[in-house]
Each structure stands twice: as structure tokens, then as C-alpha cells.
Amino acid sequence: MDRAQAAALLKEFGALTGIQELELDEGGTGTLVVDRDILISIGFDEPAGRLVLMASFDLAAPDAAQMSLMLQANFLWRELGGANFALTPRGRVPVLL
């Protein structure tokens, strides 16, 4: 996929969901907020020719039990269908990549 195709895909998704202004900026990134709690960062990875989505959850740093569940879900991508849970380096905010 090239950048024009990625932009068209986002525009079509925006039209289907009623978000007319959903698009990539000049740097190839965009942001979508869902239910005021979930921030989805969208980026076009030009070398790989793909869109990369990262969902950030408005939660406090996870406790040990939550961390355990996140790591179990990551095991062989079994529960996440190829996605991964991670923590941001500074804020220890859980994200789904």
C-alpha cells in the first residue's frame, strides 16, 4: 500500500463511521478518540507499506494482576490476533499495538 491508498482507506473508514475529518497529516499520522477514553494513534509506515494503529487506554499504571493478564494475552498472539499489549516508556500507560 502506498500513502495515497492509506489516505483513501482512512477517508473511506471515516465516511463509513461518520468521522469526515479522519485523515493523515503531512507527517503521515492521525489521531482518533473513541468514547473520550481511548486514543488511537494512526501512522503510515512507508517502508512496510502499512497503517499502524496504537490504542492508548486512559488507565493508571497496571497492577501486577493486570500486567500478568496483558502478558498472557501477548503469548504467541493467541488472544490478540497478532496485536501486542505494551507499556509506554515514560507513563507506563497500557497500549495495544
PDB file of C-alpha atoms in Angstrom:
ATOM      1  CA  MET A   1       0.000   0.000   0.000  1.00  0.00           C
ATOM      2  CA  ASP A   2       1.301   3.477  -0.758  1.00  0.00           C
ATOM      3  CA  ARG A   3       0.463   6.672   1.108  1.00  0.00           C
ATOM      4  CA  ALA A   4      -2.334   7.644  -1.293  1.00  0.00           C
ATOM      5  CA  GLN A   5      -4.002   4.257  -0.770  1.00  0.00           C
ATOM      6  CA  ALA A   6      -3.629   4.598   3.020  1.00  0.00           C
ATOM      7  CA  ALA A   7      -5.191   8.072   2.896  1.00  0.00           C
ATOM      8  CA  ALA A   8      -8.078   6.781   0.770  1.00  0.00           C
ATOM      9  CA  LEU A   9      -8.635   3.884   3.167  1.00  0.00           C
ATOM     10  CA  LEU A  10      -8.813   6.238   6.157  1.00  0.00           C
ATOM     11  CA  LYS A  11     -11.129   8.591   4.302  1.00  0.00           C
ATOM     12  CA  GLU A  12     -13.449   5.680   3.441  1.00  0.00           C
ATOM     13  CA  PHE A  13     -13.391   4.458   7.049  1.00  0.00           C
ATOM     14  CA  GLY A  14     -14.177   7.988   8.227  1.00  0.00           C
ATOM     15  CA  ALA A  15     -17.111   8.232   5.815  1.00  0.00           C
ATOM     16  CA  LEU A  16     -18.487   4.870   6.974  1.00  0.00           C
ATOM     17  CA  THR A  17     -18.255   5.859  10.635  1.00  0.00           C
ATOM     18  CA  GLY A  18     -19.377   9.469  10.288  1.00  0.00           C
ATOM     19  CA  ILE A  19     -15.940  10.952  11.009  1.00  0.00           C
ATOM     20  CA  GLN A  20     -15.457  13.140   7.958  1.00  0.00           C
ATOM     21  CA  GLU A  21     -12.227  14.765   9.151  1.00  0.00           C
ATOM     22  CA  LEU A  22     -10.316  11.472   9.671  1.00  0.00           C
ATOM     23  CA  GLU A  23      -7.138  11.764   7.614  1.00  0.00           C
ATOM     24  CA  LEU A  24      -3.366  11.589   7.747  1.00  0.00           C
ATOM     25  CA  ASP A  25      -1.442  14.811   8.279  1.00  0.00           C
ATOM     26  CA  GLU A  26       1.674  15.831   6.328  1.00  0.00           C
ATOM     27  CA  GLY A  27       3.790  13.600   8.568  1.00  0.00           C
ATOM     28  CA  GLY A  28       1.656  10.546   7.807  1.00  0.00           C
ATOM     29  CA  THR A  29      -0.054  10.390  11.194  1.00  0.00           C
ATOM     30  CA  GLY A  30      -3.531  10.904  12.581  1.00  0.00           C
ATOM     31  CA  THR A  31      -5.470  10.533  15.809  1.00  0.00           C
ATOM     32  CA  LEU A  32      -8.883   9.154  16.649  1.00  0.00           C
ATOM     33  CA  VAL A  33     -10.549   9.422  20.075  1.00  0.00           C
ATOM     34  CA  VAL A  34     -13.209   6.846  20.932  1.00  0.00           C
ATOM     35  CA  ASP A  35     -15.695   7.449  23.760  1.00  0.00           C
ATOM     36  CA  ARG A  36     -13.386  10.134  25.218  1.00  0.00           C
ATOM     37  CA  ASP A  37     -11.299   7.378  26.841  1.00  0.00           C
ATOM     38  CA  ILE A  38      -9.414   5.580  24.108  1.00  0.00           C
ATOM     39  CA  LEU A  39      -6.858   7.397  21.995  1.00  0.00           C
ATOM     40  CA  ILE A  40      -5.971   5.655  18.730  1.00  0.00           C
ATOM     41  CA  SER A  41      -2.819   6.903  17.021  1.00  0.00           C
ATOM     42  CA  ILE A  42      -2.644   6.118  13.315  1.00  0.00           C
ATOM     43  CA  GLY A  43       0.584   6.152  11.383  1.00  0.00           C
ATOM     44  CA  PHE A  44       1.582   5.220   7.870  1.00  0.00           C
ATOM     45  CA  ASP A  45       4.704   3.032   7.890  1.00  0.00           C
ATOM     46  CA  GLU A  46       6.024   3.858   4.437  1.00  0.00           C
ATOM     47  CA  PRO A  47       8.849   1.280   4.261  1.00  0.00           C
ATOM     48  CA  ALA A  48       6.431  -1.524   5.178  1.00  0.00           C
ATOM     49  CA  GLY A  49       3.510  -0.052   3.223  1.00  0.00           C
ATOM     50  CA  ARG A  50       1.040  -0.394   6.067  1.00  0.00           C
ATOM     51  CA  LEU A  51      -1.044   1.549   8.536  1.00  0.00           C
ATOM     52  CA  VAL A  52      -0.048   1.075  12.165  1.00  0.00           C
ATOM     53  CA  LEU A  53      -2.623   1.612  14.903  1.00  0.00           C
ATOM     54  CA  MET A  54      -1.850   2.109  18.578  1.00  0.00           C
ATOM     55  CA  ALA A  55      -4.654   2.342  21.132  1.00  0.00           C
ATOM     56  CA  SER A  56      -3.861   4.047  24.419  1.00  0.00           C
ATOM     57  CA  PHE A  57      -6.112   3.318  27.357  1.00  0.00           C
ATOM     58  CA  ASP A  58      -6.777   6.005  29.968  1.00  0.00           C
ATOM     59  CA  LEU A  59      -5.836   3.830  32.914  1.00  0.00           C
ATOM     60  CA  ALA A  60      -3.486   4.156  35.833  1.00  0.00           C
ATOM     61  CA  ALA A  61      -0.322   2.079  35.649  1.00  0.00           C
ATOM     62  CA  PRO A  62      -1.464  -1.556  35.675  1.00  0.00           C
ATOM     63  CA  ASP A  63      -1.058  -3.578  38.833  1.00  0.00           C
ATOM     64  CA  ALA A  64       0.661  -6.972  38.932  1.00  0.00           C
ATOM     65  CA  ALA A  65      -2.525  -8.914  38.133  1.00  0.00           C
ATOM     66  CA  GLN A  66      -3.319  -6.697  35.122  1.00  0.00           C
ATOM     67  CA  MET A  67       0.276  -6.975  33.890  1.00  0.00           C
ATOM     68  CA  SER A  68       0.019 -10.749  34.134  1.00  0.00           C
ATOM     69  CA  LEU A  69      -3.163 -10.756  32.038  1.00  0.00           C
ATOM     70  CA  MET A  70      -1.555  -8.480  29.429  1.00  0.00           C
ATOM     71  CA  LEU A  71       1.487 -10.733  29.136  1.00  0.00           C
ATOM     72  CA  GLN A  72      -0.668 -13.863  28.901  1.00  0.00           C
ATOM     73  CA  ALA A  73      -2.693 -12.252  26.098  1.00  0.00           C
ATOM     74  CA  ASN A  74       0.579 -11.493  24.251  1.00  0.00           C
ATOM     75  CA  PHE A  75       1.753 -15.111  24.366  1.00  0.00           C
ATOM     76  CA  LEU A  76       2.058 -16.253  20.763  1.00  0.00           C
ATOM     77  CA  TRP A  77      -0.513 -13.579  19.865  1.00  0.00           C
ATOM     78  CA  ARG A  78      -3.113 -16.178  20.789  1.00  0.00           C
ATOM     79  CA  GLU A  79      -5.633 -13.796  22.338  1.00  0.00           C
ATOM     80  CA  LEU A  80      -4.874 -10.699  20.276  1.00  0.00           C
ATOM     81  CA  GLY A  81      -4.752 -11.958  16.694  1.00  0.00           C
ATOM     82  CA  GLY A  82      -1.280 -10.556  16.029  1.00  0.00           C
ATOM     83  CA  ALA A  83      -1.554  -7.379  18.107  1.00  0.00           C
ATOM     84  CA  ASN A  84       0.535  -6.746  21.228  1.00  0.00           C
ATOM     85  CA  PHE A  85      -0.018  -5.099  24.566  1.00  0.00           C
ATOM     86  CA  ALA A  86       2.797  -2.832  25.716  1.00  0.00           C
ATOM     87  CA  LEU A  87       3.516  -0.040  28.179  1.00  0.00           C
ATOM     88  CA  THR A  88       4.679   3.416  27.203  1.00  0.00           C
ATOM     89  CA  PRO A  89       8.251   4.041  28.351  1.00  0.00           C
ATOM     90  CA  ARG A  90       7.529   7.121  30.479  1.00  0.00           C
ATOM     91  CA  GLY A  91       3.965   6.937  31.637  1.00  0.00           C
ATOM     92  CA  ARG A  92       3.563   3.192  31.947  1.00  0.00           C
ATOM     93  CA  VAL A  93       0.272   3.614  30.113  1.00  0.00           C
ATOM     94  CA  PRO A  94      -1.038   0.396  28.561  1.00  0.00           C
ATOM     95  CA  VAL A  95      -1.249   0.464  24.774  1.00  0.00           C
ATOM     96  CA  LEU A  96      -2.405  -2.038  22.173  1.00  0.00           C
ATOM     97  CA  LEU A  97      -0.282  -2.165  19.023  1.00  0.00           C
TER      98      LEU A  97
END
